[in-house]
Short mmCIF file of C-alpha atoms and ligand atoms in Angstrom, two decimals:
data_model
loop_
_atom_site.label_atom_id
_atom_site.label_comp_id
_atom_site.label_asym_id
_atom_site.label_seq_id
_atom_site.Cartn_x
_atom_site.Cartn_y
_atom_site.Cartn_z
CA MET A 1 131.36 -86.42 -41.77
CA PHE A 2 130.35 -90.03 -42.24
CA ILE A 3 131.74 -91.22 -45.55
CA PHE A 4 132.20 -94.76 -46.77
CA ALA A 5 135.19 -95.37 -48.98
CA SER A 6 134.01 -98.23 -51.19
CA LYS A 7 131.74 -99.55 -48.43
CA GLN A 8 134.65 -99.69 -45.99
CA ILE A 9 133.71 -98.70 -42.50
CA LYS A 10 135.84 -95.66 -41.81
CA MET A 11 138.58 -96.29 -39.29
CA GLN A 12 138.56 -92.82 -37.75
CA HIS A 13 134.82 -93.06 -37.20
CA ILE A 14 135.29 -96.28 -35.22
CA ILE A 15 138.18 -94.83 -33.23
CA ASP A 16 136.19 -91.71 -32.30
CA ARG A 17 133.17 -93.71 -31.23
CA PHE A 18 135.23 -96.20 -29.24
CA ILE A 19 137.12 -93.45 -27.44
CA SER A 20 133.89 -91.64 -26.59
CA TYR A 21 132.80 -94.82 -24.75
CA VAL A 22 136.02 -95.88 -22.99
CA THR A 23 136.62 -92.44 -21.53
CA ILE A 24 133.42 -92.86 -19.51
CA ASP A 25 134.10 -94.88 -16.34
CA THR A 26 131.64 -97.77 -15.99
CA GLU A 27 133.40 -100.09 -13.57
CA SER A 28 130.97 -102.55 -11.96
CA ASP A 29 131.09 -103.62 -8.33
CA HIS A 30 130.66 -107.12 -6.86
CA LYS A 31 129.78 -105.79 -3.45
CA SER A 32 126.83 -103.72 -4.62
CA GLU A 33 123.40 -105.33 -4.63
CA SER A 34 121.71 -102.79 -6.90
CA THR A 35 121.35 -102.92 -10.68
CA PRO A 36 123.32 -101.40 -12.22
CA SER A 37 125.85 -102.15 -9.51
CA THR A 38 127.38 -98.68 -9.89
CA ALA A 39 125.49 -95.46 -10.64
CA LYS A 40 128.19 -94.32 -13.06
CA GLN A 41 127.14 -96.99 -15.55
CA TRP A 42 124.14 -94.73 -16.24
CA ASP A 43 126.52 -92.14 -17.71
CA LEU A 44 127.32 -94.35 -20.67
CA ALA A 45 123.90 -96.02 -20.77
CA ASN A 46 122.12 -92.70 -21.21
CA LYS A 47 124.59 -91.63 -23.88
CA LEU A 48 124.03 -94.88 -25.76
CA VAL A 49 120.28 -94.37 -25.74
CA GLU A 50 120.70 -90.93 -27.31
CA GLU A 51 123.15 -92.26 -29.83
CA LEU A 52 120.93 -95.15 -30.88
CA LYS A 53 118.10 -92.67 -31.45
CA ALA A 54 120.41 -90.32 -33.34
CA ILE A 55 121.53 -92.94 -35.83
CA GLY A 56 117.90 -93.80 -36.53
CA MET A 57 117.20 -96.91 -34.46
CA GLN A 58 113.55 -97.55 -33.53
CA ASP A 59 111.91 -98.54 -30.22
CA VAL A 60 114.93 -97.45 -28.21
CA THR A 61 114.21 -98.32 -24.59
CA ILE A 62 116.08 -98.26 -21.31
CA ASP A 63 114.54 -99.84 -18.23
CA GLU A 64 114.95 -98.98 -14.55
CA LYS A 65 117.92 -101.34 -14.32
CA SER A 66 119.66 -99.66 -17.31
CA TYR A 67 119.12 -102.47 -19.82
CA ILE A 68 119.00 -100.95 -23.30
CA MET A 69 117.14 -102.39 -26.26
CA ALA A 70 116.60 -101.06 -29.76
CA THR A 71 115.27 -102.21 -33.11
CA LEU A 72 116.37 -101.93 -36.68
CA PRO A 73 113.23 -102.80 -38.66
CA SER A 74 113.35 -105.31 -41.48
CA ASN A 75 113.73 -103.97 -45.01
CA VAL A 76 112.54 -107.11 -46.77
CA THR A 77 108.99 -108.26 -47.47
CA GLN A 78 109.41 -111.97 -46.75
CA GLU A 79 109.43 -113.31 -43.23
CA VAL A 80 112.94 -113.53 -41.84
CA PRO A 81 114.14 -114.64 -38.39
CA VAL A 82 114.64 -111.84 -35.87
CA ILE A 83 118.27 -111.77 -34.74
CA GLY A 84 119.96 -109.85 -31.95
CA PHE A 85 123.39 -108.46 -31.08
CA ILE A 86 124.35 -107.98 -27.45
CA SER A 87 127.23 -106.51 -25.48
CA HIS A 88 127.88 -105.06 -22.04
CA PHE A 89 128.88 -101.54 -21.11
CA ASP A 90 130.41 -102.16 -17.69
CA THR A 91 134.12 -102.82 -17.21
CA SER A 92 135.82 -105.25 -14.86
CA PRO A 93 136.38 -104.31 -11.20
CA ASP A 94 139.72 -106.16 -11.46
CA PHE A 95 141.44 -102.96 -12.58
CA THR A 96 140.51 -99.31 -12.55
CA GLY A 97 138.52 -97.91 -15.44
CA ALA A 98 138.63 -94.29 -14.29
CA ASN A 99 140.40 -91.68 -16.45
CA VAL A 100 141.17 -94.00 -19.33
CA LYS A 101 143.59 -92.23 -21.67
CA PRO A 102 143.68 -94.25 -24.87
CA GLN A 103 146.78 -94.12 -27.01
CA ILE A 104 146.74 -94.75 -30.75
CA VAL A 105 149.64 -96.66 -32.28
CA SER A 106 149.42 -96.31 -36.06
CA ASN A 107 151.15 -98.76 -38.39
CA TYR A 108 152.41 -100.91 -35.50
CA ASP A 109 156.04 -101.89 -36.17
CA GLY A 110 156.07 -105.16 -34.17
CA LYS A 111 158.30 -103.74 -31.44
CA ASP A 112 157.78 -102.87 -27.78
CA ILE A 113 155.10 -100.27 -27.09
CA VAL A 114 155.96 -97.98 -24.21
CA LEU A 115 152.62 -97.42 -22.48
CA ASN A 116 154.04 -95.26 -19.73
CA ALA A 117 157.64 -94.04 -19.83
CA GLU A 118 157.51 -92.58 -16.33
CA LYS A 119 156.33 -95.82 -14.74
CA ASN A 120 158.26 -97.99 -17.21
CA ILE A 121 155.19 -99.94 -18.35
CA VAL A 122 155.80 -101.65 -21.68
CA LEU A 123 153.49 -103.71 -23.85
CA SER A 124 155.93 -106.14 -25.42
CA PRO A 125 155.46 -108.81 -28.10
CA SER A 126 158.13 -110.87 -26.34
CA TYR A 127 155.54 -111.47 -23.60
CA PHE A 128 152.27 -110.84 -25.48
CA LYS A 129 152.99 -112.73 -28.71
CA ASP A 130 149.53 -111.99 -30.16
CA LEU A 131 150.72 -108.45 -30.84
CA LEU A 132 152.69 -109.75 -33.82
CA LEU A 133 149.42 -110.71 -35.53
CA TYR A 134 148.77 -107.01 -35.91
CA LYS A 135 151.97 -105.68 -37.46
CA GLY A 136 151.15 -102.76 -39.71
CA GLN A 137 147.75 -102.20 -38.06
CA THR A 138 146.40 -99.46 -35.83
CA LEU A 139 146.30 -100.39 -32.15
CA ILE A 140 144.51 -98.65 -29.33
CA THR A 141 146.25 -99.15 -25.97
CA THR A 142 146.06 -97.72 -22.45
CA ASP A 143 148.54 -95.33 -20.87
CA GLY A 144 149.50 -98.10 -18.45
CA THR A 145 147.48 -96.80 -15.51
CA THR A 146 144.00 -98.18 -16.28
CA LEU A 147 142.33 -100.94 -18.23
CA LEU A 148 141.11 -99.97 -21.70
CA GLY A 149 137.53 -101.21 -21.63
CA ALA A 150 137.62 -102.81 -25.08
CA ASP A 151 135.84 -105.51 -23.07
CA ASP A 152 133.22 -104.75 -24.03
CA LYS A 153 133.01 -101.25 -25.42
CA ALA A 154 134.59 -102.62 -28.58
CA GLY A 155 131.49 -104.80 -28.91
CA ILE A 156 129.19 -101.81 -28.41
CA THR A 157 131.17 -99.74 -30.91
CA GLU A 158 130.85 -102.52 -33.45
CA ILE A 159 127.13 -103.05 -32.99
CA VAL A 160 126.26 -99.34 -33.14
CA THR A 161 128.50 -98.83 -36.17
CA ALA A 162 127.03 -101.85 -37.96
CA MET A 163 123.47 -100.61 -37.34
CA GLU A 164 124.42 -97.16 -38.60
CA PHE A 165 125.99 -98.74 -41.67
CA LEU A 166 122.84 -100.74 -42.42
CA ILE A 167 120.67 -97.65 -41.96
CA ASN A 168 122.87 -95.66 -44.34
CA ASN A 169 123.00 -98.48 -46.89
CA PRO A 170 119.39 -99.61 -47.26
CA GLU A 171 120.24 -101.62 -50.38
CA ILE A 172 121.72 -104.24 -48.02
CA LYS A 173 118.84 -106.57 -47.20
CA HIS A 174 118.21 -107.64 -43.62
CA GLY A 175 115.41 -108.78 -41.35
CA LYS A 176 114.43 -107.22 -38.05
CA ILE A 177 117.48 -106.76 -35.83
CA ARG A 178 117.39 -106.23 -32.08
CA VAL A 179 120.23 -104.65 -30.15
CA GLY A 180 120.78 -105.19 -26.41
CA PHE A 181 123.29 -103.49 -24.12
CA THR A 182 123.60 -104.65 -20.52
CA PRO A 183 125.21 -103.53 -17.27
CA ASP A 184 127.16 -105.73 -14.82
CA GLU A 185 128.36 -108.52 -17.09
CA GLU A 186 131.76 -108.46 -15.42
CA ILE A 187 130.25 -109.36 -12.06
CA GLY A 188 128.25 -112.21 -13.62
CA ARG A 189 124.89 -110.48 -13.57
CA GLY A 190 124.56 -109.14 -17.10
CA ALA A 191 121.94 -111.67 -18.10
CA HIS A 192 120.08 -111.70 -14.78
CA HIS A 193 117.58 -108.99 -15.60
CA PHE A 194 117.68 -109.37 -19.37
CA ASP A 195 114.09 -109.63 -20.55
CA VAL A 196 114.37 -112.29 -23.26
CA GLU A 197 110.69 -112.06 -24.11
CA LYS A 198 110.79 -108.31 -24.57
CA PHE A 199 113.93 -108.68 -26.68
CA GLY A 200 111.93 -111.00 -28.91
CA ALA A 201 114.73 -112.37 -31.07
CA ASP A 202 114.92 -115.92 -32.41
CA TRP A 203 118.58 -115.96 -31.53
CA ALA A 204 121.39 -113.52 -30.80
CA TYR A 205 125.15 -113.10 -30.66
CA THR A 206 127.19 -111.54 -27.90
CA MET A 207 130.02 -109.48 -29.40
CA ASP A 208 132.29 -110.17 -26.46
CA GLY A 209 135.09 -112.47 -27.60
CA SER A 210 138.73 -111.59 -27.98
CA GLN A 211 140.91 -112.27 -31.03
CA ILE A 212 139.61 -111.69 -34.55
CA GLY A 213 137.89 -114.85 -35.82
CA GLU A 214 136.77 -116.18 -32.44
CA LEU A 215 133.39 -117.88 -32.54
CA GLU A 216 132.28 -119.71 -29.43
CA TYR A 217 129.25 -121.79 -28.56
CA GLU A 218 130.62 -124.08 -25.87
CA ASN A 219 131.42 -122.96 -22.35
CA PHE A 220 131.90 -124.57 -18.98
CA ASN A 221 129.25 -126.06 -16.75
CA ALA A 222 129.96 -124.26 -13.53
CA ALA A 223 129.29 -124.71 -9.83
CA GLY A 224 130.68 -123.23 -6.67
CA ALA A 225 131.11 -125.01 -3.35
CA LYS A 226 131.41 -123.59 0.13
CA ILE A 227 132.77 -126.16 2.55
CA THR A 228 132.81 -125.45 6.26
CA PHE A 229 134.99 -127.53 8.58
CA LYS A 230 134.36 -127.55 12.31
CA GLY A 231 136.99 -128.10 14.98
CA LYS A 232 137.64 -128.17 18.70
CA SER A 233 140.18 -125.93 20.32
CA VAL A 234 142.06 -127.29 23.32
CA HIS A 235 145.30 -126.13 24.94
CA PRO A 236 148.04 -127.69 22.77
CA GLY A 237 149.79 -129.07 25.83
CA TYR A 238 146.75 -131.15 26.79
CA ALA A 239 145.35 -131.73 23.31
CA LYS A 240 146.09 -135.38 22.71
CA GLY A 241 142.95 -137.15 21.57
CA LYS A 242 140.89 -134.01 22.18
CA MET A 243 141.81 -131.22 19.80
CA ILE A 244 140.31 -131.23 16.33
CA ASN A 245 142.06 -128.75 14.06
CA SER A 246 139.64 -127.71 11.31
CA MET A 247 142.48 -126.33 9.18
CA LEU A 248 144.12 -129.75 9.00
CA ILE A 249 140.83 -131.37 8.01
CA ALA A 250 140.43 -128.82 5.25
CA ASN A 251 143.95 -129.68 4.16
CA ALA A 252 143.06 -133.37 4.07
CA PHE A 253 139.99 -132.50 2.00
CA ILE A 254 142.07 -130.63 -0.56
CA ASN A 255 144.48 -133.57 -0.75
CA GLU A 256 141.58 -135.84 -1.76
CA LEU A 257 140.98 -133.74 -4.89
CA PRO A 258 142.52 -135.29 -8.02
CA ALA A 259 146.07 -134.07 -8.58
CA GLY A 260 146.65 -131.98 -11.69
CA GLU A 261 143.00 -131.03 -12.17
CA THR A 262 143.52 -127.37 -11.45
CA PRO A 263 143.21 -124.33 -13.74
CA GLU A 264 146.99 -124.00 -13.99
CA GLU A 265 147.38 -127.57 -15.22
CA THR A 266 144.47 -127.93 -17.65
CA LYS A 267 143.44 -126.63 -21.06
CA GLY A 268 140.94 -127.16 -23.89
CA TYR A 269 138.14 -129.43 -22.75
CA GLU A 270 139.81 -130.46 -19.48
CA GLY A 271 137.78 -129.60 -16.40
CA PHE A 272 139.06 -128.69 -12.97
CA PHE A 273 138.53 -127.93 -9.30
CA HIS A 274 139.80 -124.53 -8.29
CA VAL A 275 140.34 -123.74 -4.62
CA HIS A 276 140.07 -119.97 -4.59
CA HIS A 277 139.50 -119.09 -0.99
CA LEU A 278 140.61 -120.57 2.31
CA THR A 279 140.34 -118.97 5.73
CA GLY A 280 140.52 -120.71 9.02
CA SER A 281 141.27 -121.12 12.66
CA ILE A 282 141.25 -124.25 14.79
CA GLU A 283 137.51 -124.04 15.46
CA GLU A 284 136.37 -123.30 11.94
CA THR A 285 137.79 -123.27 8.43
CA VAL A 286 135.93 -122.23 5.30
CA LEU A 287 137.08 -123.50 1.94
CA GLU A 288 135.60 -122.15 -1.27
CA LEU A 289 136.17 -123.77 -4.62
CA ILE A 290 134.70 -123.73 -8.08
CA ILE A 291 133.99 -126.72 -10.29
CA ARG A 292 134.25 -126.47 -14.07
CA ASP A 293 133.70 -128.96 -16.87
CA HIS A 294 132.37 -128.73 -20.43
CA ASN A 295 130.99 -132.25 -20.20
CA LYS A 296 127.73 -132.45 -18.25
CA LYS A 297 128.34 -136.00 -17.01
CA LYS A 298 131.86 -135.23 -15.84
CA PHE A 299 130.55 -132.05 -14.23
CA GLU A 300 128.00 -134.05 -12.22
CA LYS A 301 130.75 -136.54 -11.30
CA ARG A 302 132.90 -133.72 -9.98
CA LYS A 303 130.09 -132.49 -7.76
CA GLU A 304 129.54 -136.06 -6.55
CA LEU A 305 133.21 -136.33 -5.66
CA ILE A 306 132.91 -133.29 -3.40
CA GLU A 307 129.93 -134.92 -1.65
CA LYS A 308 131.81 -138.21 -1.42
CA ILE A 309 134.86 -136.68 0.24
CA THR A 310 132.52 -134.84 2.60
CA ARG A 311 130.83 -138.09 3.61
CA LYS A 312 134.17 -139.87 4.04
CA ILE A 313 135.54 -137.25 6.42
CA ASN A 314 132.24 -136.99 8.30
CA LYS A 315 132.27 -140.74 8.81
CA LYS A 316 135.82 -140.65 10.09
CA PHE A 317 135.00 -138.02 12.73
CA ALA A 318 131.45 -139.16 13.49
CA LYS A 319 132.27 -140.67 16.87
CA GLN A 320 134.76 -138.08 18.07
CA PHE A 321 132.77 -135.00 16.94
CA GLY A 322 129.24 -136.28 17.40
CA GLU A 323 127.79 -134.45 14.39
CA ASP A 324 128.83 -133.65 10.83
CA ILE A 325 132.22 -132.04 11.00
CA VAL A 326 132.09 -130.97 7.34
CA ILE A 327 129.16 -129.03 5.88
CA THR A 328 129.13 -128.72 2.12
CA GLU A 329 126.96 -126.41 0.04
CA ILE A 330 127.19 -126.71 -3.73
CA LYS A 331 125.47 -124.23 -6.02
CA ASP A 332 125.24 -124.49 -9.78
CA GLN A 333 126.30 -121.24 -11.45
CA TYR A 334 125.79 -121.70 -15.19
CA TYR A 335 125.73 -124.41 -17.84
CA ASN A 336 127.31 -125.15 -21.19
CA MET A 337 125.33 -123.32 -23.85
CA LYS A 338 126.22 -126.06 -26.36
CA GLU A 339 123.15 -128.02 -25.26
CA LYS A 340 120.91 -125.11 -26.27
CA VAL A 341 122.85 -124.10 -29.38
CA LEU A 342 123.39 -127.49 -31.04
CA PRO A 343 119.66 -127.95 -31.82
CA VAL A 344 119.89 -124.65 -33.75
CA LYS A 345 123.41 -125.14 -35.02
CA HIS A 346 122.69 -123.11 -38.18
CA ILE A 347 123.05 -119.95 -36.07
CA VAL A 348 126.71 -120.84 -35.60
CA ASP A 349 127.04 -121.85 -39.24
CA ILE A 350 125.74 -118.46 -40.39
CA ALA A 351 128.34 -116.67 -38.27
CA GLU A 352 131.05 -118.96 -39.57
CA LYS A 353 129.97 -118.39 -43.16
CA ALA A 354 129.83 -114.63 -42.59
CA MET A 355 133.42 -114.63 -41.40
CA LYS A 356 134.63 -116.72 -44.31
CA GLU A 357 132.86 -114.51 -46.83
CA ILE A 358 134.72 -111.46 -45.61
CA GLY A 359 138.05 -113.24 -45.43
CA ILE A 360 138.33 -114.04 -41.72
CA LYS A 361 139.49 -117.47 -40.58
CA PRO A 362 136.98 -118.63 -37.95
CA LEU A 363 138.55 -119.77 -34.68
CA ILE A 364 135.98 -122.06 -33.09
CA LYS A 365 137.02 -123.21 -29.63
CA PRO A 366 135.46 -123.93 -26.25
CA ILE A 367 135.33 -121.05 -23.77
CA ARG A 368 137.04 -121.85 -20.47
CA GLY A 369 134.56 -119.73 -18.59
CA GLY A 370 131.04 -118.52 -19.10
CA THR A 371 129.47 -115.72 -21.06
CA ASP A 372 126.22 -113.87 -20.70
CA GLY A 373 125.29 -115.87 -23.76
CA SER A 374 125.28 -119.09 -21.78
CA GLN A 375 122.75 -117.71 -19.30
CA LEU A 376 120.69 -116.20 -22.11
CA SER A 377 120.73 -119.51 -23.97
CA TYR A 378 119.17 -121.16 -20.93
CA LYS A 379 116.61 -118.36 -20.70
CA GLY A 380 115.48 -119.24 -24.21
CA LEU A 381 117.69 -117.03 -26.37
CA PRO A 382 120.42 -119.15 -28.01
CA CYS A 383 123.43 -116.90 -28.02
CA PRO A 384 126.90 -117.79 -29.37
CA ASN A 385 129.79 -115.40 -28.79
CA ILE A 386 131.73 -113.58 -31.51
CA PHE A 387 135.07 -111.76 -31.27
CA ALA A 388 135.09 -108.08 -30.40
CA GLY A 389 138.82 -107.83 -31.18
CA GLY A 390 140.50 -106.87 -27.91
CA HIS A 391 143.29 -108.64 -26.03
CA ASN A 392 144.57 -108.83 -22.44
CA PHE A 393 141.23 -107.92 -20.90
CA HIS A 394 140.84 -106.59 -17.34
CA GLY A 395 144.25 -104.99 -17.04
CA LYS A 396 146.64 -102.29 -18.12
CA TYR A 397 147.97 -104.30 -21.10
CA GLU A 398 144.56 -104.40 -22.74
CA TYR A 399 144.60 -103.31 -26.38
CA VAL A 400 142.46 -103.55 -29.49
CA PRO A 401 143.43 -103.39 -33.17
CA VAL A 402 141.06 -101.05 -35.02
CA GLU A 403 141.15 -103.36 -38.05
CA SER A 404 139.64 -106.14 -35.89
CA MET A 405 136.81 -103.82 -34.88
CA GLN A 406 136.24 -102.94 -38.53
CA LYS A 407 136.04 -106.64 -39.36
CA ALA A 408 133.61 -107.26 -36.50
CA VAL A 409 131.34 -104.57 -37.95
CA GLU A 410 131.50 -106.35 -41.28
CA VAL A 411 130.68 -109.68 -39.61
CA ILE A 412 127.54 -108.19 -38.04
CA VAL A 413 126.44 -106.71 -41.37
CA LYS A 414 127.15 -110.00 -43.14
CA ILE A 415 125.24 -112.08 -40.59
CA ALA A 416 122.26 -109.74 -40.98
CA GLN A 417 122.45 -110.09 -44.74
CA LEU A 418 122.85 -113.87 -44.72
CA THR A 419 119.96 -114.33 -42.31
CA ALA A 420 117.69 -112.44 -44.69
CA THR A 421 118.83 -114.20 -47.83
CA GLU A 422 119.55 -117.75 -46.70
CA ASP A 423 116.79 -120.31 -46.55
CA SER A 424 115.01 -119.23 -43.40
CA SER A 425 112.98 -122.44 -43.24
CA LYS A 426 115.88 -123.71 -41.10
CA LYS A 427 114.65 -121.40 -38.40
ZN1 ZN B 1 133.18 -108.89 -21.77
#
């Protein structure tokens, strides 16, 4: 049932495995405080444990928070760095992941794909131009009513399939490989309870990027600010010199932020302030924003600016209000992994070389967000991110080309091989 045609990883095998994962609902939930945030994530977690054992992985463990780890022992005698591959089994709460009905589009003709005729939902290359990269390939799409869950069940499919391939082809040399599957990545908690020490790898890769070729080791430095504005409500007819409208102060605060430095007006390495929540009345307004910048110095400057505007407005109202009218709380969220990866840059170079050796053009670019890898890097496990192949994550237009998943499997196998054969003194 598991046959390799000239060492090619069989497409149908990948499709079957992927579908067996995405048809299990594992949507995570921001509002929950438990780990995993939703009990249904156990459904897939438990299945993965059984599957890892079935393909012959060793030391397969699952802890009380559903974190899964497993080992593929080294098959070489010399000492080789221990590497890891990581992905997450939850799906985004942004769109429903219940009753996913994957559709297979073979030999994609480059035209519109009708996801749902009844609801007139069409996946069109005129809007999603990336589709044209995959003409002639096999795509897996949704039926237009759910997300697909390629983020990140494509990554899990690829890791399991690569481990199985290495087990079935022992002539391919590799060191000890650790596998880690986590819950709750989509709600920013995937790395929170990840036991880096227990994992015991020198470095790892998250298989959680998008387009084939993506290789990422830079992400934003991130902070969130909650800014509370106080006010004084007075009858509008008698308000002169007395009323303080907190909503208008919040408005003045927003106007002090640099124009054009918003998500919708920036790209590449440009940072931003993003006002994402604003609720208010005369007596109190709460403004929430996030601060993002790849550059650590600029990131600190941005946080200082928030404090500076706060002080300026507080000073202006000091007499009239008697106490601080603006209260600002800034919390750092995560940092650019580049700082932790650059000292061990060869871990990126190996991934890049692996891609080139199997004919993939590496696309190295900064992430405009964070990954679990950034948190793991700061916990002591340097962890760049590699493509898993999917597109249009977190919604009904999500799709994944099976050929990209096949290539990701090959990348994992190649990285394992290169790590065991390259000069490991660079470790
Ligand atoms: Zn993901």
